[in-house]
PDB file of C-alpha atoms in Angstrom:
ATOM      1  CA  MET A 184      -9.653  36.713  31.546  1.00 42.00           C
ATOM      2  CA  VAL A 185     -11.797  34.624  29.162  1.00 46.00           C
ATOM      3  CA  LYS A 186     -11.498  30.900  29.979  1.00 60.00           C
ATOM      4  CA  TRP A 187     -11.789  28.229  27.513  1.00 78.00           C
ATOM      5  CA  ARG A 188     -14.025  25.553  29.414  1.00 75.00           C
ATOM      6  CA  ILE A 189     -11.596  22.854  28.861  1.00 75.00           C
ATOM      7  CA  LEU A 190      -8.836  21.276  30.706  1.00 66.00           C
ATOM      8  CA  VAL A 191      -5.407  22.003  30.063  1.00 56.00           C
ATOM      9  CA  SER A 192      -3.326  20.126  32.392  1.00 47.00           C
ATOM     10  CA  THR A 193      -2.866  16.898  30.843  1.00 37.00           C
ATOM     11  CA  ALA A 194      -1.262  15.329  34.367  1.00 36.00           C
ATOM     12  CA  VAL A 195      -4.895  16.831  35.974  1.00 37.00           C
ATOM     13  CA  ALA A 196      -6.990  15.253  32.593  1.00 41.00           C
ATOM     14  CA  ALA A 197      -4.602  11.094  32.987  1.00 36.00           C
ATOM     15  CA  LEU A 198      -5.473  11.709  36.701  1.00 33.00           C
ATOM     16  CA  THR A 199      -8.923  12.569  36.449  1.00 37.00           C
ATOM     17  CA  VAL A 200      -9.645   9.767  33.812  1.00 35.00           C
ATOM     18  CA  ALA A 201      -7.707   7.325  35.163  1.00 34.00           C
ATOM     19  CA  ALA A 202     -10.158   7.395  37.536  1.00 34.00           C
ATOM     20  CA  TRP A 203     -12.798   6.109  35.255  1.00 35.00           C
ATOM     21  CA  GLY A 204     -10.781   3.360  34.117  1.00 34.00           C
ATOM     22  CA  THR A 205     -10.570   5.387  30.727  1.00 31.00           C
ATOM     23  CA  THR A 206      -7.346   6.828  28.533  1.00 27.00           C
ATOM     24  CA  ALA A 207      -6.678   9.892  28.097  1.00 28.00           C
ATOM     25  CA  GLU A 208      -5.430  12.041  25.612  1.00 29.00           C
ATOM     26  CA  ALA A 209      -3.151  14.275  26.088  1.00 29.00           C
ATOM     27  CA  ALA A 210      -4.780  17.734  26.963  1.00 33.00           C
ATOM     28  CA  PRO A 211      -5.298  19.797  23.186  1.00 36.00           C
ATOM     29  CA  THR A 212      -3.414  23.460  22.487  1.00 34.00           C
ATOM     30  CA  VAL A 213      -4.802  26.345  24.243  1.00 35.00           C
ATOM     31  CA  PRO A 214      -5.938  28.857  21.516  1.00 36.00           C
ATOM     32  CA  PRO A 215      -3.711  31.672  20.443  1.00 32.00           C
ATOM     33  CA  GLY A 216      -3.713  34.373  23.163  1.00 31.00           C
ATOM     34  CA  ASP A 217      -5.257  32.412  25.429  1.00 33.00           C
ATOM     35  CA  GLY A 218      -3.503  31.195  29.015  1.00 32.00           C
ATOM     36  CA  ALA A 219      -6.637  29.073  30.180  1.00 35.00           C
ATOM     37  CA  VAL A 220      -8.266  26.782  32.609  1.00 33.00           C
ATOM     38  CA  VAL A 221     -10.234  23.410  31.675  1.00 34.00           C
ATOM     39  CA  SER A 222     -13.557  23.701  32.916  1.00 35.00           C
ATOM     40  CA  PRO A 223     -15.063  21.535  35.554  1.00 33.00           C
ATOM     41  CA  SER A 224     -18.894  20.743  35.870  1.00 52.00           C
ATOM     42  CA  VAL A 225     -21.704  22.405  35.719  1.00 91.00           C
ATOM     43  CA  VAL A 226     -21.781  25.283  38.232  1.00 94.00           C
ATOM     44  CA  GLY A 227     -25.330  25.611  40.553  1.00 94.00           C
ATOM     45  CA  GLY A 228     -26.622  22.393  39.266  1.00 93.00           C
ATOM     46  CA  SER A 229     -28.498  19.707  40.335  1.00 95.00           C
ATOM     47  CA  ARG A 230     -27.259  15.050  38.974  1.00 96.00           C
ATOM     48  CA  ALA A 231     -29.116  14.144  36.117  1.00 97.00           C
ATOM     49  CA  THR A 232     -31.094  10.680  35.952  1.00 97.00           C
ATOM     50  CA  GLN A 233     -30.018   7.797  34.219  1.00 97.00           C
ATOM     51  CA  GLY A 234     -31.416   8.525  30.919  1.00 96.00           C
ATOM     52  CA  GLU A 235     -32.683  11.802  31.257  1.00 97.00           C
ATOM     53  CA  PHE A 236     -29.995  12.898  28.419  1.00 98.00           C
ATOM     54  CA  PRO A 237     -28.619   9.759  26.587  1.00 98.00           C
ATOM     55  CA  TRP A 238     -26.856  11.729  23.664  1.00 98.00           C
ATOM     56  CA  MET A 239     -23.969  13.272  26.305  1.00 98.00           C
ATOM     57  CA  VAL A 240     -20.689  12.244  25.925  1.00 98.00           C
ATOM     58  CA  ARG A 241     -17.754  12.629  28.220  1.00 98.00           C
ATOM     59  CA  LEU A 242     -14.136  12.961  26.053  1.00 98.00           C
ATOM     60  CA  SER A 243     -11.233  11.857  27.385  1.00 97.00           C
ATOM     61  CA  MET A 244      -9.246  15.058  27.113  1.00 96.00           C
ATOM     62  CA  GLY A 245     -11.160  16.584  29.585  1.00 95.00           C
ATOM     63  CA  CYS A 246     -14.219  17.599  27.438  1.00 97.00           C
ATOM     64  CA  GLY A 247     -18.275  16.879  26.501  1.00 98.00           C
ATOM     65  CA  GLY A 248     -20.076  15.884  23.114  1.00 98.00           C
ATOM     66  CA  ALA A 249     -23.424  14.875  21.966  1.00 98.00           C
ATOM     67  CA  LEU A 250     -24.006  11.823  19.703  1.00 98.00           C
ATOM     68  CA  TYR A 251     -24.667  13.799  16.723  1.00 98.00           C
ATOM     69  CA  SER A 252     -25.264  10.762  15.042  1.00 98.00           C
ATOM     70  CA  PRO A 253     -24.323   6.522  16.087  1.00 98.00           C
ATOM     71  CA  ASN A 254     -20.778   7.678  14.784  1.00 98.00           C
ATOM     72  CA  LEU A 255     -20.240  10.957  15.528  1.00 98.00           C
ATOM     73  CA  VAL A 256     -19.845  13.079  18.422  1.00 98.00           C
ATOM     74  CA  LEU A 257     -20.274  17.052  18.043  1.00 98.00           C
ATOM     75  CA  THR A 258     -17.956  18.927  20.270  1.00 98.00           C
ATOM     76  CA  ALA A 259     -15.581  22.257  20.431  1.00 98.00           C
ATOM     77  CA  ALA A 260     -12.921  22.889  18.064  1.00 97.00           C
ATOM     78  CA  HIS A 261     -11.095  24.243  21.167  1.00 96.00           C
ATOM     79  CA  CYS A 262     -11.225  20.442  22.540  1.00 97.00           C
ATOM     80  CA  VAL A 263      -9.579  18.471  19.089  1.00 97.00           C
ATOM     81  CA  SER A 264      -5.798  19.540  18.067  1.00 94.00           C
ATOM     82  CA  ARG A 265      -6.787  19.710  14.187  1.00 95.00           C
ATOM     83  CA  THR A 266      -8.488  17.369  11.673  1.00 98.00           C
ATOM     84  CA  GLY A 267      -6.995  14.324  10.348  1.00 97.00           C
ATOM     85  CA  THR A 268      -6.748  10.419  11.638  1.00 98.00           C
ATOM     86  CA  ASN A 269      -6.819  10.475  15.683  1.00 97.00           C
ATOM     87  CA  THR A 270      -7.437   7.373  17.520  1.00 98.00           C
ATOM     88  CA  SER A 271      -6.263   8.716  21.399  1.00 97.00           C
ATOM     89  CA  ILE A 272      -9.901  10.485  22.046  1.00 98.00           C
ATOM     90  CA  THR A 273     -11.811   7.686  24.416  1.00 98.00           C
ATOM     91  CA  ALA A 274     -15.784   7.730  24.068  1.00 98.00           C
ATOM     92  CA  THR A 275     -17.482   7.220  27.693  1.00 98.00           C
ATOM     93  CA  LEU A 276     -21.310   7.130  26.871  1.00 98.00           C
ATOM     94  CA  GLY A 277     -24.240   6.267  27.762  1.00 98.00           C
ATOM     95  CA  THR A 278     -24.183   6.923  31.841  1.00 98.00           C
ATOM     96  CA  VAL A 279     -24.439   9.394  33.700  1.00 97.00           C
ATOM     97  CA  ASP A 280     -21.838   7.947  36.424  1.00 97.00           C
ATOM     98  CA  LEU A 281     -18.056   7.960  34.621  1.00 97.00           C
ATOM     99  CA  GLN A 282     -17.571   4.693  37.407  1.00 97.00           C
ATOM    100  CA  SER A 283     -20.693   2.715  36.306  1.00 97.00           C
ATOM    101  CA  SER A 284     -20.060  -0.740  34.837  1.00 97.00           C
ATOM    102  CA  SER A 285     -22.404  -0.788  32.676  1.00 96.00           C
ATOM    103  CA  ARG A 286     -20.788   2.616  30.816  1.00 98.00           C
ATOM    104  CA  ILE A 287     -20.131   2.449  27.016  1.00 98.00           C
ATOM    105  CA  THR A 288     -16.670   3.634  25.648  1.00 98.00           C
ATOM    106  CA  ARG A 289     -15.713   4.176  22.402  1.00 98.00           C
ATOM    107  CA  THR A 290     -12.528   5.300  20.888  1.00 98.00           C
ATOM    108  CA  SER A 291     -12.002   7.686  17.888  1.00 98.00           C
ATOM    109  CA  ASN A 292     -10.913   7.059  14.556  1.00 98.00           C
ATOM    110  CA  TYR A 293     -11.011  10.729  13.187  1.00 98.00           C
ATOM    111  CA  VAL A 294     -11.800  14.186  14.494  1.00 98.00           C
ATOM    112  CA  TYR A 295     -12.945  16.802  11.814  1.00 98.00           C
ATOM    113  CA  ARG A 296     -12.027  20.251  13.308  1.00 98.00           C
ATOM    114  CA  ALA A 297     -14.292  23.087  11.486  1.00 98.00           C
ATOM    115  CA  PRO A 298     -12.106  24.687   8.606  1.00 95.00           C
ATOM    116  CA  GLY A 299     -10.543  27.937   9.667  1.00 88.00           C
ATOM    117  CA  TYR A 300     -11.065  27.567  13.205  1.00 96.00           C
ATOM    118  CA  ASN A 301      -8.160  30.412  14.994  1.00 93.00           C
ATOM    119  CA  GLY A 302      -9.305  30.145  18.957  1.00 91.00           C
ATOM    120  CA  ASN A 303     -11.929  33.172  17.555  1.00 92.00           C
ATOM    121  CA  GLY A 304     -15.334  31.973  16.447  1.00 94.00           C
ATOM    122  CA  ASP A 305     -16.225  28.305  14.333  1.00 97.00           C
ATOM    123  CA  ASP A 306     -15.642  26.960  17.619  1.00 97.00           C
ATOM    124  CA  TRP A 307     -16.895  23.080  16.689  1.00 98.00           C
ATOM    125  CA  ALA A 308     -15.731  19.974  15.188  1.00 98.00           C
ATOM    126  CA  PHE A 309     -16.540  16.098  14.878  1.00 98.00           C
ATOM    127  CA  ILE A 310     -14.948  13.021  16.471  1.00 98.00           C
ATOM    128  CA  ARG A 311     -15.470   9.571  14.690  1.00 98.00           C
ATOM    129  CA  LEU A 312     -15.772   7.179  17.091  1.00 98.00           C
ATOM    130  CA  SER A 313     -14.314   3.515  15.576  1.00 98.00           C
ATOM    131  CA  SER A 314     -18.099   1.450  15.609  1.00 98.00           C
ATOM    132  CA  PRO A 315     -21.437   3.586  15.831  1.00 98.00           C
ATOM    133  CA  VAL A 316     -23.235   3.339  19.190  1.00 98.00           C
ATOM    134  CA  THR A 317     -26.730   2.615  18.066  1.00 97.00           C
ATOM    135  CA  THR A 318     -28.339   1.611  21.287  1.00 98.00           C
ATOM    136  CA  LEU A 319     -28.481   5.430  22.276  1.00 98.00           C
ATOM    137  CA  ALA A 320     -30.793   8.322  21.113  1.00 98.00           C
ATOM    138  CA  THR A 321     -28.678  11.028  19.036  1.00 98.00           C
ATOM    139  CA  LEU A 322     -29.603  15.022  19.737  1.00 98.00           C
ATOM    140  CA  PRO A 323     -30.713  16.547  16.636  1.00 98.00           C
ATOM    141  CA  ILE A 324     -29.329  20.288  16.055  1.00 98.00           C
ATOM    142  CA  ALA A 325     -31.183  23.148  15.293  1.00 98.00           C
ATOM    143  CA  THR A 326     -31.235  24.345  11.603  1.00 97.00           C
ATOM    144  CA  THR A 327     -32.926  28.029  12.398  1.00 97.00           C
ATOM    145  CA  THR A 328     -33.095  30.234  14.510  1.00 97.00           C
ATOM    146  CA  ALA A 329     -36.627  29.698  16.221  1.00 97.00           C
ATOM    147  CA  TYR A 330     -34.880  27.848  19.035  1.00 98.00           C
ATOM    148  CA  ASP A 331     -32.161  30.588  19.612  1.00 98.00           C
ATOM    149  CA  SER A 332     -33.674  31.830  22.932  1.00 97.00           C
ATOM    150  CA  GLY A 333     -36.063  31.103  25.703  1.00 97.00           C
ATOM    151  CA  THR A 334     -34.684  28.524  28.652  1.00 98.00           C
ATOM    152  CA  PHE A 335     -31.786  26.187  28.000  1.00 98.00           C
ATOM    153  CA  THR A 336     -30.480  23.257  29.648  1.00 98.00           C
ATOM    154  CA  ILE A 337     -26.501  22.860  29.962  1.00 98.00           C
ATOM    155  CA  ALA A 338     -25.139  19.306  31.307  1.00 97.00           C
ATOM    156  CA  GLY A 339     -22.002  17.724  31.965  1.00 96.00           C
ATOM    157  CA  TRP A 340     -19.013  16.441  34.361  1.00 96.00           C
ATOM    158  CA  GLY A 341     -17.077  19.481  34.567  1.00 94.00           C
ATOM    159  CA  ALA A 342     -16.360  21.712  37.745  1.00 93.00           C
ATOM    160  CA  ASN A 343     -18.876  22.265  40.076  1.00 93.00           C
ATOM    161  CA  ARG A 344     -17.250  25.807  40.894  1.00 93.00           C
ATOM    162  CA  GLU A 345     -14.752  27.956  39.581  1.00 93.00           C
ATOM    163  CA  GLY A 346     -10.944  25.812  40.128  1.00 90.00           C
ATOM    164  CA  GLY A 347     -13.050  22.973  41.121  1.00 91.00           C
ATOM    165  CA  ALA A 348     -12.520  19.562  39.686  1.00 91.00           C
ATOM    166  CA  GLN A 349     -14.416  17.023  37.348  1.00 93.00           C
ATOM    167  CA  GLN A 350     -17.592  15.334  38.816  1.00 95.00           C
ATOM    168  CA  ARG A 351     -18.192  11.492  38.581  1.00 96.00           C
ATOM    169  CA  TYR A 352     -22.119  12.109  37.962  1.00 97.00           C
ATOM    170  CA  GLN A 353     -23.445  14.061  35.778  1.00 97.00           C
ATOM    171  CA  LEU A 354     -24.829  17.771  37.033  1.00 97.00           C
ATOM    172  CA  LYS A 355     -27.468  19.629  35.128  1.00 97.00           C
ATOM    173  CA  ALA A 356     -29.269  22.867  34.914  1.00 97.00           C
ATOM    174  CA  THR A 357     -31.133  25.436  32.946  1.00 97.00           C
ATOM    175  CA  VAL A 358     -29.792  28.509  32.378  1.00 98.00           C
ATOM    176  CA  PRO A 359     -32.194  32.099  30.399  1.00 98.00           C
ATOM    177  CA  PHE A 360     -30.955  33.341  26.920  1.00 98.00           C
ATOM    178  CA  VAL A 361     -29.068  36.722  27.152  1.00 98.00           C
ATOM    179  CA  SER A 362     -29.563  38.758  24.346  1.00 98.00           C
ATOM    180  CA  ASP A 363     -26.016  39.198  22.243  1.00 97.00           C
ATOM    181  CA  SER A 364     -26.747  43.186  22.245  1.00 98.00           C
ATOM    182  CA  THR A 365     -26.864  42.726  26.703  1.00 98.00           C
ATOM    183  CA  CYS A 366     -23.704  39.823  26.037  1.00 98.00           C
ATOM    184  CA  ASN A 367     -21.831  42.834  24.134  1.00 98.00           C
ATOM    185  CA  SER A 368     -22.419  45.734  26.473  1.00 98.00           C
ATOM    186  CA  SER A 369     -19.863  47.099  28.686  1.00 97.00           C
ATOM    187  CA  SER A 370     -20.579  45.143  31.420  1.00 96.00           C
ATOM    188  CA  MET A 371     -20.877  41.611  30.231  1.00 97.00           C
ATOM    189  CA  TYR A 372     -18.136  41.106  27.480  1.00 97.00           C
ATOM    190  CA  ALA A 373     -17.387  44.869  26.095  1.00 96.00           C
ATOM    191  CA  GLY A 374     -17.985  43.677  22.549  1.00 97.00           C
ATOM    192  CA  GLN A 375     -15.400  39.801  22.577  1.00 96.00           C
ATOM    193  CA  VAL A 376     -19.165  37.712  21.359  1.00 97.00           C
ATOM    194  CA  ILE A 377     -19.286  37.092  18.183  1.00 97.00           C
ATOM    195  CA  ALA A 378     -22.531  37.652  17.185  1.00 97.00           C
ATOM    196  CA  ALA A 379     -23.475  36.231  14.288  1.00 96.00           C
ATOM    197  CA  GLU A 380     -22.178  32.963  15.738  1.00 97.00           C
ATOM    198  CA  GLU A 381     -21.864  32.753  19.483  1.00 98.00           C
ATOM    199  CA  ILE A 382     -25.049  32.628  21.775  1.00 98.00           C
ATOM    200  CA  CYS A 383     -24.604  33.841  25.234  1.00 98.00           C
ATOM    201  CA  ALA A 384     -26.515  32.312  28.390  1.00 98.00           C
ATOM    202  CA  GLY A 385     -27.159  32.491  32.145  1.00 98.00           C
ATOM    203  CA  TYR A 386     -28.053  34.738  34.442  1.00 97.00           C
ATOM    204  CA  ALA A 387     -26.751  38.575  35.625  1.00 96.00           C
ATOM    205  CA  ALA A 388     -26.335  37.343  39.481  1.00 97.00           C
ATOM    206  CA  GLY A 389     -24.463  34.184  38.230  1.00 96.00           C
ATOM    207  CA  GLY A 390     -24.614  31.311  40.170  1.00 96.00           C
ATOM    208  CA  VAL A 391     -25.432  29.011  37.634  1.00 96.00           C
ATOM    209  CA  ASP A 392     -23.343  28.072  34.393  1.00 96.00           C
ATOM    210  CA  THR A 393     -21.016  25.516  32.483  1.00 96.00           C
ATOM    211  CA  CYS A 394     -17.228  25.562  33.776  1.00 94.00           C
ATOM    212  CA  GLN A 395     -14.053  23.783  32.965  1.00 92.00           C
ATOM    213  CA  GLY A 396     -14.259  20.224  31.739  1.00 94.00           C
ATOM    214  CA  ASP A 397     -17.803  21.243  29.830  1.00 96.00           C
ATOM    215  CA  SER A 398     -16.318  22.314  26.621  1.00 96.00           C
ATOM    216  CA  GLY A 399     -18.088  20.448  23.703  1.00 98.00           C
ATOM    217  CA  GLY A 400     -21.039  19.482  25.263  1.00 98.00           C
ATOM    218  CA  PRO A 401     -24.765  20.708  23.950  1.00 98.00           C
ATOM    219  CA  MET A 402     -26.740  23.155  25.475  1.00 98.00           C
ATOM    220  CA  PHE A 403     -30.494  22.539  24.379  1.00 98.00           C
ATOM    221  CA  ARG A 404     -34.095  22.933  24.625  1.00 98.00           C
ATOM    222  CA  ARG A 405     -37.488  21.297  23.644  1.00 98.00           C
ATOM    223  CA  ASP A 406     -38.637  22.392  20.158  1.00 97.00           C
ATOM    224  CA  ALA A 407     -42.020  23.061  19.089  1.00 95.00           C
ATOM    225  CA  SER A 408     -43.106  19.416  19.297  1.00 96.00           C
ATOM    226  CA  ASN A 409     -41.489  19.287  22.669  1.00 97.00           C
ATOM    227  CA  ALA A 410     -38.055  17.081  21.479  1.00 97.00           C
ATOM    228  CA  TRP A 411     -34.846  17.616  22.371  1.00 98.00           C
ATOM    229  CA  ILE A 412     -33.162  20.178  20.037  1.00 98.00           C
ATOM    230  CA  GLN A 413     -29.260  21.398  20.348  1.00 98.00           C
ATOM    231  CA  VAL A 414     -28.867  24.504  20.073  1.00 98.00           C
ATOM    232  CA  GLY A 415     -25.370  24.998  21.149  1.00 98.00           C
ATOM    233  CA  ILE A 416     -21.850  24.287  22.110  1.00 98.00           C
ATOM    234  CA  VAL A 417     -19.912  25.256  25.446  1.00 97.00           C
ATOM    235  CA  SER A 418     -17.385  27.115  24.452  1.00 97.00           C
ATOM    236  CA  TRP A 419     -15.670  29.753  26.148  1.00 96.00           C
ATOM    237  CA  GLY A 420     -16.529  32.186  29.766  1.00 95.00           C
ATOM    238  CA  ASP A 421     -14.769  34.110  32.088  1.00 95.00           C
ATOM    239  CA  GLY A 422     -14.379  32.461  35.261  1.00 94.00           C
ATOM    240  CA  CYS A 423     -17.427  29.983  35.447  1.00 95.00           C
ATOM    241  CA  ALA A 424     -20.909  31.806  36.952  1.00 96.00           C
ATOM    242  CA  ARG A 425     -19.231  34.976  37.846  1.00 96.00           C
ATOM    243  CA  PRO A 426     -21.642  37.862  37.876  1.00 97.00           C
ATOM    244  CA  ASN A 427     -22.881  39.362  34.777  1.00 97.00           C
ATOM    245  CA  LYS A 428     -20.667  36.809  32.645  1.00 97.00           C
ATOM    246  CA  PRO A 429     -22.617  34.559  30.716  1.00 97.00           C
ATOM    247  CA  GLY A 430     -21.493  31.418  29.546  1.00 97.00           C
ATOM    248  CA  VAL A 431     -20.670  31.883  25.764  1.00 97.00           C
ATOM    249  CA  TYR A 432     -21.821  28.848  23.288  1.00 98.00           C
ATOM    250  CA  THR A 433     -21.491  28.715  19.727  1.00 98.00           C
ATOM    251  CA  GLN A 434     -24.668  29.022  18.079  1.00 98.00           C
ATOM    252  CA  VAL A 435     -25.424  25.622  15.571  1.00 98.00           C
ATOM    253  CA  SER A 436     -28.372  26.934  13.794  1.00 98.00           C
ATOM    254  CA  TYR A 437     -25.695  29.134  12.193  1.00 98.00           C
ATOM    255  CA  PHE A 438     -22.815  26.917  11.710  1.00 98.00           C
ATOM    256  CA  SER A 439     -25.437  23.738  10.657  1.00 98.00           C
ATOM    257  CA  SER A 440     -25.338  23.406   6.605  1.00 98.00           C
ATOM    258  CA  SER A 441     -21.928  23.200   7.084  1.00 98.00           C
ATOM    259  CA  ILE A 442     -22.722  20.604  10.532  1.00 98.00           C
ATOM    260  CA  ARG A 443     -24.760  18.724   8.397  1.00 98.00           C
ATOM    261  CA  SER A 444     -22.008  18.774   4.812  1.00 98.00           C
ATOM    262  CA  ALA A 445     -19.521  18.108   7.453  1.00 98.00           C
ATOM    263  CA  ALA A 446     -21.193  15.209   9.380  1.00 98.00           C
ATOM    264  CA  SER A 447     -22.923  13.340   5.793  1.00 97.00           C
ATOM    265  CA  SER A 448     -18.640  13.863   4.299  1.00 97.00           C
ATOM    266  CA  LEU A 449     -17.403  11.475   7.351  1.00 97.00           C
ATOM    267  CA  GLY A 450     -20.462   9.142   6.463  1.00 90.00           C
ATOM    268  CA  SER A 451     -22.984   9.864   9.037  1.00 75.00           C
TER     269      SER A 451
END
């Protein structure tokens, strides 16, 4: 069964977030036709160091995100319910330890979900923060396909094994690009991947992957100037780190014009 990488149990999300000292939003609705379990942290990863990926964001509904601008978090459409005013989401930033006394928190004031999202592609969204975060670096997005291959970095606070618990400390890992043709082969996803707007990454042997709770988080790599650039958004996968079941990510470059236009309209 294809699983979105977000926690769908309100009780689990509430208990987990309560332990972090933030307020949980009710878990979002699972997309049509899916009985998914929300994802945990990175499988097969190691602990990230403080300040290593300063743009990483943890969202109270059990998702991840990246700081696109001081007041906008780029995440997955399946993490939010609709476009409109929303003051119920808490974003935690500036720390790898979600219990750190130095963590930064902001509430949301608006959500923008990709127009036309219906659970099949178009899996991106913005969460606008109630006030800007000016002390952290933001993560630029890829605007061409030039960086949509190679080796990528993934990070998050999701489960570190399929069916596992959400993590207190941010984990990171690297995963290789998997071509559309390979990812859509009969041994992998048999045509389920939308080649134009999704990108696959992972090992044929499995063992390293994003998981429930990592939904909406960034997949990123270095650009030609050795700066970090976001190429993907954690979207879905069959289980976590299973052989021949790589992670599937929203291909940011495909949506870059729409993302930038939406950011402008939201006052980024």
